[in-house]
Coordinates of C-alpha atoms and ligand atoms in Angstrom, one line a residue:
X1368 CA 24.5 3.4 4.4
X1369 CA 23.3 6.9 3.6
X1370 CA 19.8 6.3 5.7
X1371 CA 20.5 8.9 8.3
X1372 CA 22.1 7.0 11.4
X1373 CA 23.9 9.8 12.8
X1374 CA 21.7 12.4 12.4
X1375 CA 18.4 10.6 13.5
X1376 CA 20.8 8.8 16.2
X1377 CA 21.5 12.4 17.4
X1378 CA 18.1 13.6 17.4
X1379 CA 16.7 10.6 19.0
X1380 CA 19.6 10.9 21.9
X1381 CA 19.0 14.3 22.2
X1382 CA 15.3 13.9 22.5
X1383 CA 15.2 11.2 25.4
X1384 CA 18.2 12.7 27.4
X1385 CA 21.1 9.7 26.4
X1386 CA 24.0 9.7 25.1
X1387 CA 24.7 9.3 21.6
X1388 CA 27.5 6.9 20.1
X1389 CA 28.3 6.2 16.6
X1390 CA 30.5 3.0 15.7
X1391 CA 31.9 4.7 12.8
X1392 CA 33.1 7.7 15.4
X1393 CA 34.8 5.3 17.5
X1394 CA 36.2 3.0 15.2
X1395 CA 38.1 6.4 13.5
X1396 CA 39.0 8.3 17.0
X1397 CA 41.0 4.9 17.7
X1398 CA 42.1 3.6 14.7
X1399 CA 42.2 6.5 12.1
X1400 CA 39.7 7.4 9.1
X1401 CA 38.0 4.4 7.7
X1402 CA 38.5 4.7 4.4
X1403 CA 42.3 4.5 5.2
X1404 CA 41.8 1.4 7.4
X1405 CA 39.8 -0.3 4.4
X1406 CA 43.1 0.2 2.5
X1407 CA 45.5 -0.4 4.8
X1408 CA 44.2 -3.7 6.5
X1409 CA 41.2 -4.7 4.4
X1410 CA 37.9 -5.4 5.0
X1411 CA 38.4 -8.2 7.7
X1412 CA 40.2 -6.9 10.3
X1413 CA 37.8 -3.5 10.0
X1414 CA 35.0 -6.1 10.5
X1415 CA 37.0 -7.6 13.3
X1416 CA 37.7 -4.0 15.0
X1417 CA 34.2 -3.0 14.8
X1418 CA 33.0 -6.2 15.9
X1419 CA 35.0 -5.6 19.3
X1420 CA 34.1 -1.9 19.7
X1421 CA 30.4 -2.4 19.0
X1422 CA 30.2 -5.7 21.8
X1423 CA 32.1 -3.3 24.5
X1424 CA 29.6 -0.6 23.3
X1425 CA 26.5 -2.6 23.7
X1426 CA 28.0 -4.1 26.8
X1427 CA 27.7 -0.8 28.6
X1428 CA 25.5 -0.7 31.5
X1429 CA 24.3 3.0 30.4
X1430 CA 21.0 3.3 28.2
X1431 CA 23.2 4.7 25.1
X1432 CA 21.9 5.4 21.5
X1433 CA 23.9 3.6 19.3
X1434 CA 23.9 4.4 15.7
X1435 CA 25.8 0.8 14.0
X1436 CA 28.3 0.8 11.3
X1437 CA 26.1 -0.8 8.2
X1438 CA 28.3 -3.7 7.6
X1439 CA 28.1 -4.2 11.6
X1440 CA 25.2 -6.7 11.5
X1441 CA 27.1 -9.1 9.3
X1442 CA 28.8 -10.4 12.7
X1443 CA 26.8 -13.1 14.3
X1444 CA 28.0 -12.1 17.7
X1445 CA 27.2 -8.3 16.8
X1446 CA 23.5 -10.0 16.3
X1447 CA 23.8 -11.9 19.4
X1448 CA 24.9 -9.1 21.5
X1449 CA 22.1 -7.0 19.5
X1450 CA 19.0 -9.2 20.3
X1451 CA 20.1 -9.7 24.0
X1452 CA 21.5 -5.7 24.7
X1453 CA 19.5 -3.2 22.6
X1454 CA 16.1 -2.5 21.1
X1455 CA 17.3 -2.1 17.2
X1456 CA 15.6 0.1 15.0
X1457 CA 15.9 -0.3 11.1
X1458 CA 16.2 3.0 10.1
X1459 CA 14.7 2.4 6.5
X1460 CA 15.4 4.4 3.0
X1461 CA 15.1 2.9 -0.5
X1462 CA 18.7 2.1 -2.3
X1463 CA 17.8 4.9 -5.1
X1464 CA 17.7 7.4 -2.1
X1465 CA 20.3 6.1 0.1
X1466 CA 22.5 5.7 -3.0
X1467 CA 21.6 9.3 -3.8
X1468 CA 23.0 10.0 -0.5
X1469 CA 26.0 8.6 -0.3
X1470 CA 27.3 8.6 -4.0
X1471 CA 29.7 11.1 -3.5
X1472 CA 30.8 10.5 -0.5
X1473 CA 34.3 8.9 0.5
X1474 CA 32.6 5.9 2.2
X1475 CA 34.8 2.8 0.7
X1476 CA 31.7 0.5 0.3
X1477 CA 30.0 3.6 -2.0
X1478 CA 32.3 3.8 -5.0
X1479 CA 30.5 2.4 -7.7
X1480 CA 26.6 1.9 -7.6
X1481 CA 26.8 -2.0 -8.5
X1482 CA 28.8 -2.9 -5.4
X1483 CA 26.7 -0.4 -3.5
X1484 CA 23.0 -2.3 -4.8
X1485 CA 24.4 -5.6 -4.1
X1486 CA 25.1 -4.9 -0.6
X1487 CA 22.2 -3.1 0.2
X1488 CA 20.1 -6.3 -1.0
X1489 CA 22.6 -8.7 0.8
X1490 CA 22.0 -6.5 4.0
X1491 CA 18.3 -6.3 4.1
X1492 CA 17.8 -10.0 5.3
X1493 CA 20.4 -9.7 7.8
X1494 CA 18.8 -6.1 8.9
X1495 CA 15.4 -7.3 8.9
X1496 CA 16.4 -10.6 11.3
X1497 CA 18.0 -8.0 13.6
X1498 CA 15.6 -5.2 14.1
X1499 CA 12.6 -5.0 16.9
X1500 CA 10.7 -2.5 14.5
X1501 CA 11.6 -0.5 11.7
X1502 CA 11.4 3.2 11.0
X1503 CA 12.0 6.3 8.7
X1504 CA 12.6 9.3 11.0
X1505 CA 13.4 10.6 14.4
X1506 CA 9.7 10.4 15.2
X1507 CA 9.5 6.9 14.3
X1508 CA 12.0 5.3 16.2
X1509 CA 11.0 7.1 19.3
X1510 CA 7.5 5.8 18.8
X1511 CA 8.8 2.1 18.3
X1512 CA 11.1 2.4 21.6
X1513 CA 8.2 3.4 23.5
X1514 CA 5.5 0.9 22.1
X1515 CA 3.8 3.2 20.6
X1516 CA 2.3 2.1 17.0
X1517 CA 1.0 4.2 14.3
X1518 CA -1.0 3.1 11.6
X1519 CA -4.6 3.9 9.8
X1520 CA -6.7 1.1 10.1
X1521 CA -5.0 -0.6 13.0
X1522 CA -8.0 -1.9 14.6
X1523 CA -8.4 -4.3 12.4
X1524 CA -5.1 -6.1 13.0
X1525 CA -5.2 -6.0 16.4
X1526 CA -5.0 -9.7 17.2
X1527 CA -1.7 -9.5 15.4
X1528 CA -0.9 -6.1 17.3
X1529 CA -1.4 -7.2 20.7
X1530 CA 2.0 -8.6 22.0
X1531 CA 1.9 -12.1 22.8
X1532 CA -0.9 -14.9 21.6
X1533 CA -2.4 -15.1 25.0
X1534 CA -6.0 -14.4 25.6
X1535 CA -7.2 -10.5 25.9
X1536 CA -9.9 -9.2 27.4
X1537 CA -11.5 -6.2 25.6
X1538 CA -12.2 -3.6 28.1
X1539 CA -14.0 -1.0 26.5
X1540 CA -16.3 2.3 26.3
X1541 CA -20.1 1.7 26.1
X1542 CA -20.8 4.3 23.2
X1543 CA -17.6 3.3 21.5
X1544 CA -18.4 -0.8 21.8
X1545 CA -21.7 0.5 20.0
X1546 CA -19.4 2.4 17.3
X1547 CA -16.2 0.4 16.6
X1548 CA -17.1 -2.8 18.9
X1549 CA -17.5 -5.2 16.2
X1550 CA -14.5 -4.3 14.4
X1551 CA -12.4 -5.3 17.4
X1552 CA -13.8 -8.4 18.0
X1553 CA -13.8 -9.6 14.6
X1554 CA -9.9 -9.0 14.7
X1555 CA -8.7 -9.9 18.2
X1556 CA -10.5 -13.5 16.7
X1557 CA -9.6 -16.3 19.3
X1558 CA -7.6 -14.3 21.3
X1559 CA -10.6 -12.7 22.7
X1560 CA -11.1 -14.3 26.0
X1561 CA -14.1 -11.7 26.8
X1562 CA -15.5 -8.5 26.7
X1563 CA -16.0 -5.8 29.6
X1564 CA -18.4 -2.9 28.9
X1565 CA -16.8 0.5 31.1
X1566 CA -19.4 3.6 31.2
X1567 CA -18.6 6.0 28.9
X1568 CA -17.0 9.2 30.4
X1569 CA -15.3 10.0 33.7
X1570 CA -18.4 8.0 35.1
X1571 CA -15.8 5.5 34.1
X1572 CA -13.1 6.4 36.4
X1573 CA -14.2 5.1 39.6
X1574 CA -13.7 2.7 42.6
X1575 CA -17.0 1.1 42.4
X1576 CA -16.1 0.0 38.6
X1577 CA -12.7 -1.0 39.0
X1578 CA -14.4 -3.5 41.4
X1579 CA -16.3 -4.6 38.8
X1580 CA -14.1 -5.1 36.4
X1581 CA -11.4 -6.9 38.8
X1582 CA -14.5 -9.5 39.8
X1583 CA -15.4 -10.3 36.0
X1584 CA -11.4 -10.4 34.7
X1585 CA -10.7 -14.1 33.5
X1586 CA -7.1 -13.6 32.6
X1587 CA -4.1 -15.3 34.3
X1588 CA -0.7 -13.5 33.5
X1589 CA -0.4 -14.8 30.2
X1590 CA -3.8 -12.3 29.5
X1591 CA -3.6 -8.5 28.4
X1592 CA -6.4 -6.0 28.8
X1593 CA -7.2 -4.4 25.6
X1594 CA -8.7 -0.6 26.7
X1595 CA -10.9 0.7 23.7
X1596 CA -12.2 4.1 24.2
X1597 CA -11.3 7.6 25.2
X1598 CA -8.5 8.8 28.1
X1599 CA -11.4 7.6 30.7
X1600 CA -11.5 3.9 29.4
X1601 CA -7.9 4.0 29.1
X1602 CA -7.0 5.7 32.9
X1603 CA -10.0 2.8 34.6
X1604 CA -8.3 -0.3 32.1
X1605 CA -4.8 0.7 32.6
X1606 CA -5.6 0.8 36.5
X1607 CA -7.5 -2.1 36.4
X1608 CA -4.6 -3.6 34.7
X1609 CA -2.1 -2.4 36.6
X1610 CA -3.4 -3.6 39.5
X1611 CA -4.8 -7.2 39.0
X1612 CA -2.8 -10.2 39.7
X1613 CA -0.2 -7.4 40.4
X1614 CA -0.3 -6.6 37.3
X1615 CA -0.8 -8.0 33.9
X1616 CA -0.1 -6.3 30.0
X1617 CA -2.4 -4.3 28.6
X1618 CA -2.6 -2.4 25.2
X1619 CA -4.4 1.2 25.2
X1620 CA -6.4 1.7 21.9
X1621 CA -7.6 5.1 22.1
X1622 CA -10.7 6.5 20.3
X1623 CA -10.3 10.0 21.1
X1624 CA -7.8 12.7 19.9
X1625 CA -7.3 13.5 24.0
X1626 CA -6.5 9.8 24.3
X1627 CA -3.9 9.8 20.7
X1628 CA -2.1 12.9 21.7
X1629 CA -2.1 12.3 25.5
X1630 CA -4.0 9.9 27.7
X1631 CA -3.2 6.5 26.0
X1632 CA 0.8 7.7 26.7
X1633 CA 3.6 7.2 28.7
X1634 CA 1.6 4.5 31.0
X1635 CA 0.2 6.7 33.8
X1636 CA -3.4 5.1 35.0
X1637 CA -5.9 6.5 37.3
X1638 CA -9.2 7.0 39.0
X1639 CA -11.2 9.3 41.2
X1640 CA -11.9 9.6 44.5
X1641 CA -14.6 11.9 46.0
X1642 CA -11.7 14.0 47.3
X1643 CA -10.5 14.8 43.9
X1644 CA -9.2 13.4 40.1
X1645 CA -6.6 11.0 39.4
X1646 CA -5.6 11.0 43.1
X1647 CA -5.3 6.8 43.0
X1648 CA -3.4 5.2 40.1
X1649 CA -0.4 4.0 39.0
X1650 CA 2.3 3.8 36.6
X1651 CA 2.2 0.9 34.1
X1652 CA 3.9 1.7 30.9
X1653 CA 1.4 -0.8 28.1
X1654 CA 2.8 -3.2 26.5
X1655 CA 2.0 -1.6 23.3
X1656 CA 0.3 1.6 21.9
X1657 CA -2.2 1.2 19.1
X1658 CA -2.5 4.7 17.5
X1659 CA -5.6 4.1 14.7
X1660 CA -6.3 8.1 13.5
X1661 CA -9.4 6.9 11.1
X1662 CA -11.1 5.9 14.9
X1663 CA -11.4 9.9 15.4
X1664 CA -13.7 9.8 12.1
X1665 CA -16.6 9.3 14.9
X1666 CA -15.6 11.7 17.2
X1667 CA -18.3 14.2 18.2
X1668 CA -17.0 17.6 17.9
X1669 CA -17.2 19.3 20.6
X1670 CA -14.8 15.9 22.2
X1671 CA -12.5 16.7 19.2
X1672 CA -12.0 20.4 20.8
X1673 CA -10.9 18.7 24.3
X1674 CA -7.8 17.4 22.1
X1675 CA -7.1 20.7 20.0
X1676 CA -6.2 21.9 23.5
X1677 CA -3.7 19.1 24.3
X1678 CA -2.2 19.3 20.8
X1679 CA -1.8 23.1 21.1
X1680 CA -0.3 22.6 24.3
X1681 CA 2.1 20.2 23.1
X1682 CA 3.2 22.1 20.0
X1683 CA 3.5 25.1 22.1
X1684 CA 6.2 23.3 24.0
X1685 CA 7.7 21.3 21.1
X1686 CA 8.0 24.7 19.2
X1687 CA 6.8 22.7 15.9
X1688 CA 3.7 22.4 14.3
X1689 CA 2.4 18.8 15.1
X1690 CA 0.0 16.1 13.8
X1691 CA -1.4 13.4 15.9
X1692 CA 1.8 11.4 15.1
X1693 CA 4.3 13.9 16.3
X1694 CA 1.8 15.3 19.2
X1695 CA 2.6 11.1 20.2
X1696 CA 6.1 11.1 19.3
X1697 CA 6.9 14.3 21.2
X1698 CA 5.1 12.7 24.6
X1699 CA 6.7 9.8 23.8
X1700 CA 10.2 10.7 23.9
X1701 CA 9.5 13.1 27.5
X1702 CA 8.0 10.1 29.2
X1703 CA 10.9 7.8 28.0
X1704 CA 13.3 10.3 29.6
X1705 CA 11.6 10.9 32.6
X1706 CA 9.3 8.2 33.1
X1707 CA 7.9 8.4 36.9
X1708 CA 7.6 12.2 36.3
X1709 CA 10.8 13.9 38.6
X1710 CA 11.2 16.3 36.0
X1711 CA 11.0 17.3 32.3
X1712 CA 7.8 15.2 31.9
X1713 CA 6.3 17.8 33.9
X1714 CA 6.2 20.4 30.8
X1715 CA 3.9 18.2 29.2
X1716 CA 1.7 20.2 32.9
X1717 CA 2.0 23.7 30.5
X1718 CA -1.4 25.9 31.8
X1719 CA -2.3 22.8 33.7
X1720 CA -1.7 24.5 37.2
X1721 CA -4.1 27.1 35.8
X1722 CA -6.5 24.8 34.1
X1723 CA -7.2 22.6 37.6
X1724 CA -7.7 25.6 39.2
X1725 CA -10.4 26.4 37.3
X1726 CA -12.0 23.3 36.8
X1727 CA -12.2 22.9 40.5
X1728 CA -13.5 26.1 41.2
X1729 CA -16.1 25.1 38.6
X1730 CA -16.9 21.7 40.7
X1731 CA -15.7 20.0 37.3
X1732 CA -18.7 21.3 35.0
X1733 CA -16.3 22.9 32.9
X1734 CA -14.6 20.9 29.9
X1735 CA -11.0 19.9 30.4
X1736 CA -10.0 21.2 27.0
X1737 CA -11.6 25.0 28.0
X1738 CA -9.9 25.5 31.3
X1739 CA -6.5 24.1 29.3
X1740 CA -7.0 26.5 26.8
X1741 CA -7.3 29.3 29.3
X1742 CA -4.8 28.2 31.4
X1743 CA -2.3 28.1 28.2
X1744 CA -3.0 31.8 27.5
X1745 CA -1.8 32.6 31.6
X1746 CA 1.3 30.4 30.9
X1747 CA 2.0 32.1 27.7
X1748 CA 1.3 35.7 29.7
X1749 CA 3.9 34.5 32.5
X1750 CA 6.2 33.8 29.5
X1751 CA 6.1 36.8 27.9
X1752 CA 5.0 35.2 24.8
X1753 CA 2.2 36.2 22.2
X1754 CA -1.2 34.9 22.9
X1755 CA -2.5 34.5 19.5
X1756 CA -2.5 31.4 18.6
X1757 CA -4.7 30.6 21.1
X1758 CA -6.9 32.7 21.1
X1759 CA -8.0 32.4 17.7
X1760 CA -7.4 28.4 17.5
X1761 CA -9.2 27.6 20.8
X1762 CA -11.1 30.7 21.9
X1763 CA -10.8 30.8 25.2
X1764 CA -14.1 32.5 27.3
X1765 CA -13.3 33.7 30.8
X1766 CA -15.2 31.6 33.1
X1767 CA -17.9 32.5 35.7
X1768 CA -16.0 31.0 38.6
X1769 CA -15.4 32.1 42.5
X1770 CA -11.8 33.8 42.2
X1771 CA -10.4 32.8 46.0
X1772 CA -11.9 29.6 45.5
X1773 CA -9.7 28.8 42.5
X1774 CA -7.3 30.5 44.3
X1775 CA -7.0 28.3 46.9
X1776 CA -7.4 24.9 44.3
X1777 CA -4.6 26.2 42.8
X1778 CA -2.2 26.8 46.0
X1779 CA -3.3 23.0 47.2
X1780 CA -2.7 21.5 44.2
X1781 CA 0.9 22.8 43.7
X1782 CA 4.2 22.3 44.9
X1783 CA 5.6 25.5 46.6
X1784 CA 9.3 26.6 46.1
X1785 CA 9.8 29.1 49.1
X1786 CA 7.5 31.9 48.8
X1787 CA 7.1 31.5 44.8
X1788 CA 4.8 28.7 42.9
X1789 CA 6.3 26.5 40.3
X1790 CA 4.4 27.1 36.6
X1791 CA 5.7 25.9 33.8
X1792 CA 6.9 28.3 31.4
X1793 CA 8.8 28.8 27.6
X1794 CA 11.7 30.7 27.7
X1795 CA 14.5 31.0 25.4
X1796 CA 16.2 27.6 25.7
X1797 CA 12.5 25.6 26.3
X1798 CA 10.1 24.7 28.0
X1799 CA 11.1 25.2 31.9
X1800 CA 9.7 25.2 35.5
X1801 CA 9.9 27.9 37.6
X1802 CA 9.2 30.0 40.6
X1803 CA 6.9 32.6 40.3
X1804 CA 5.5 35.3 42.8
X1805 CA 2.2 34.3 44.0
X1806 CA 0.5 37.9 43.0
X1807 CA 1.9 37.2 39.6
X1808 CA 0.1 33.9 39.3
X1809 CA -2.3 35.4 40.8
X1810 CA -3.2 38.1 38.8
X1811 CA -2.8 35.9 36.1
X1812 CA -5.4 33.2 37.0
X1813 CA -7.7 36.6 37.8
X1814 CA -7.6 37.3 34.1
X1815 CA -9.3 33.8 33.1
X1816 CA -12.2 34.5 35.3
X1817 CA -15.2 36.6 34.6
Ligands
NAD2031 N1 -3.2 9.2 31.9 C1 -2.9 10.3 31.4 O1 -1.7 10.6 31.2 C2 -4.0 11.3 31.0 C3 -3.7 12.4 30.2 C4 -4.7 13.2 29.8 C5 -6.0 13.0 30.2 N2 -6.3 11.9 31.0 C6 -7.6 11.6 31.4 O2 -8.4 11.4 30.2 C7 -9.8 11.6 30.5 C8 -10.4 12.4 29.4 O3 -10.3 11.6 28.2 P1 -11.2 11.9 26.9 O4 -11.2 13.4 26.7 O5 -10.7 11.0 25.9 O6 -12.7 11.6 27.4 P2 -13.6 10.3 27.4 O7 -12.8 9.0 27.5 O8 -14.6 10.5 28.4 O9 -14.3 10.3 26.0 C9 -15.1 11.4 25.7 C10 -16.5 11.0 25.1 O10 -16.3 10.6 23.7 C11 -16.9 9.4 23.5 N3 -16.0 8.7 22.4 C12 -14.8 8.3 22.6 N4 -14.3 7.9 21.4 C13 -15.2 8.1 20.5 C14 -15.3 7.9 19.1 N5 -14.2 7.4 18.4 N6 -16.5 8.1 18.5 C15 -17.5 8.6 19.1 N7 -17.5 8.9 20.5 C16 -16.4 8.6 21.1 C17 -16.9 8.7 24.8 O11 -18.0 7.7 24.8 C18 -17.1 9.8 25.8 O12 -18.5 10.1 25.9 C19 -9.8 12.4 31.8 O13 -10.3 11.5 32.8 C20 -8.3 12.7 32.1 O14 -8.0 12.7 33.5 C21 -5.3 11.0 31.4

């Protein structure tokens, strides 16, 4: 009571494109307002009601989000139907707060504080048995739905963090296994079946190593490749992972603020071919996210610039100001709704069309995070929006690159509607993709070049 259900609930439903349904809603459109039914029929048979409506609404073959009564896990078969239908949040708040809340509110069980304390404390157990992971906000419980775990200092619980208690195999960056190695093999402890070193950088990312790394994996399917390192260790293990014995777990931990905000999310893998980047991969959602901020401490600068981009980006499209948390949350919730990328997944692409343009005009010697920035001041141009921001949090330099031959990148690499190219945009209502006229984009990737 008084923790925020509904409105988190709503958020959350909102954010990954379900439908939201809360128990207490249903319970009055069929039966009246539930303080009256609490007087009328007693606390039983609203129990019994609730019970009924909240098995038929977990029974549902549709992906709902259900915000539950409070009293609604004192039903054992409301548990039951819990722990074999849904993935329950806690949504947490301290009894001072939530009684803060809700104390003058018409709710029957909030009408004196006594009563009010002694069921919150008779709840928590019950809650606590129930729940898959706990949370405090919006953010929170989209990060728990997705896998995705937040915490300073993670790395050094991460034999309790990686799901299961079968073996791992640490797959992990060369100049990071120097930095943070020790750390993670100290705390993956006897779960640590072995430890793969990966090149550091996009060196990383190819066939050749992927070989290697499928000849030297011990792991049967009870395993789980453990990927420590930046959005290239994380693209090569997640392949590599994705792909051996058809596929076994594996838990991204990633060391950059690319690979927190970005890389390490929403279970896309890859590597590179001599005919271009990312152009063999899969999807493999991990089997858990471990998000450790205090990692970044290490972080060279001009790395930590590649991920300003990618936060930008995503605060541009979020319309929010971000930190690494809610730069994961927000990607979180778009690759929850639209997981094999069909559609609004492909905002998270904003100035990307631009930015691979560039970068293969510039036969890849030009940093990811400069030709994002650049390309987010085109996509801001075709929006009609001010450029500011980035200019004066990223300063973006026109490159020297051949214009037609970026020209052309861009044309091959994508999708045409008709006549027009699809970029995506902000407009009023969000982030969108649309058709524009190809001298428009044109004239717009023209500006970013020198
Ligand atoms: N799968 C996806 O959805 C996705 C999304 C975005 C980017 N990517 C991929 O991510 C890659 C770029 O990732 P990146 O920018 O993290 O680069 P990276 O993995 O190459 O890391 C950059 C450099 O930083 C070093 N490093 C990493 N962590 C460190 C730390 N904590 N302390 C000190 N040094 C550290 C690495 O050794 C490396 O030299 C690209 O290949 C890109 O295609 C994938």
């Amino acid at each position: 009571m008084g923790a925020g259900k509904t409105m988190t609930g709503r958020e959350v439903a909102e954010r990954l494109g379900r439908t939201f349904v809360d128990m207490d809603e249903v319970l009055a459109g069929q039966h009246g307002a539930i303080r009256e039914l609490f007087l009328r029929h007693g606390e039983p048979w609203f129990r019994e009601r609730e019970e009924q409506l909240t098995g038929a609404a977990l029974d549902s073959s549709r992906a709902d989000v259900i915000a539950l009564g409070g009293g609604a896990p004192g039903s054992r078969k409301t548990r039951e139907a819990l722990s074999r239908r849904a993935y329950t949040v806690l949504l947490d708040i301290d009894v001072d707060r939530a009684w803060e809340r809700v104390r003058e509110t018409d709710r029957p069980n909030a009408q004196d504080e006594a009563t009010f304390r002694r069921l919150y404390e008779e709840r928590q157990p019950l809650y606590r048995e129930v729940a898959d992971a706990v949370a405090t906000d919006a953010d929170g419980v989209i990060l728990a739905a997705g896998g995705v775990h937040h915490e300073p200092g993670a790395l050094d619980r991460l034999g309790e963090l990686v799901p299961g208690d079968g073996p791992a195999a640490l797959l992990a960056d060369a100049t990071v296994l120097g930095i943070h190695g020790e750390r993670a093999i100290r705390a993956l402890g006897d779960r640590l079946a072995q430890t793969i070193e990966i090149p550091a950088g996009e060196q990383a990312k190819q066939l050749d190593v992927v070989r290697r790394v499928w000849s030297e994996l011990r792991l049967d399917r009870t395993g789980t490749v453990v990927a420590l390192g930046g959005g290239t260790t994380t693209d090569l293990a997640g392949f590599a992972a994705a792909t051996y014995l058809r596929g076994v777990p594996w838990v991204p931990v990633p060391t950059t603020l690319v690979g927190q905000v970005d890389a390490a999310i929403g279970g896309k893998t890859a590597i590179d071919i001599p005919e271009g980047k990312n152009l063999v991969g899969a999807f493999r959602w991990p089997a858990r996210v471990i998000l450790d901020e205090t990692l970044l401490e290490t972080l060279p600068e001009r790395e930590r610039r590649q991920g300003r981009a990618e936060l930008l980006k995503t605060e541009l499209l979020a319309n929010a100001t971000l930190d690494v948390r809610g730069a994961a949350a927000y990607k979180t919730a778009l690759c929850l709704r639209d997981p094999y990328d069909h559609g609004p997944r492909q905002w998270l692409n904003l100035g990307h069309t631009f930015a691979h343009a560039l970068e293969a005009a510039a036969d890849f010697d030009l940093p990811h995070g400069e030709a994002v920035a650049l390309g987010l001041l085109a996509a801001l141009r075709l929006s009609g929006r001010d450029t500011a921001r980035v200019e004066q949090e990223l300063q973006p330099r026109p490159v020297a690159v051949d214009g037609e031959r970026a020209w052309q990148a861009l044309l091959r690499d994508k999708k045409r509607a008709g006549d027009a190219i699809n970029i995506v945009v902000l407009t009023g209502e969000g982030p969108a993709v649309e058709g524009r006229p190809p001298e428009e984009v044109r004239r717009q990737l023209d500006r970013l070049i020198s």
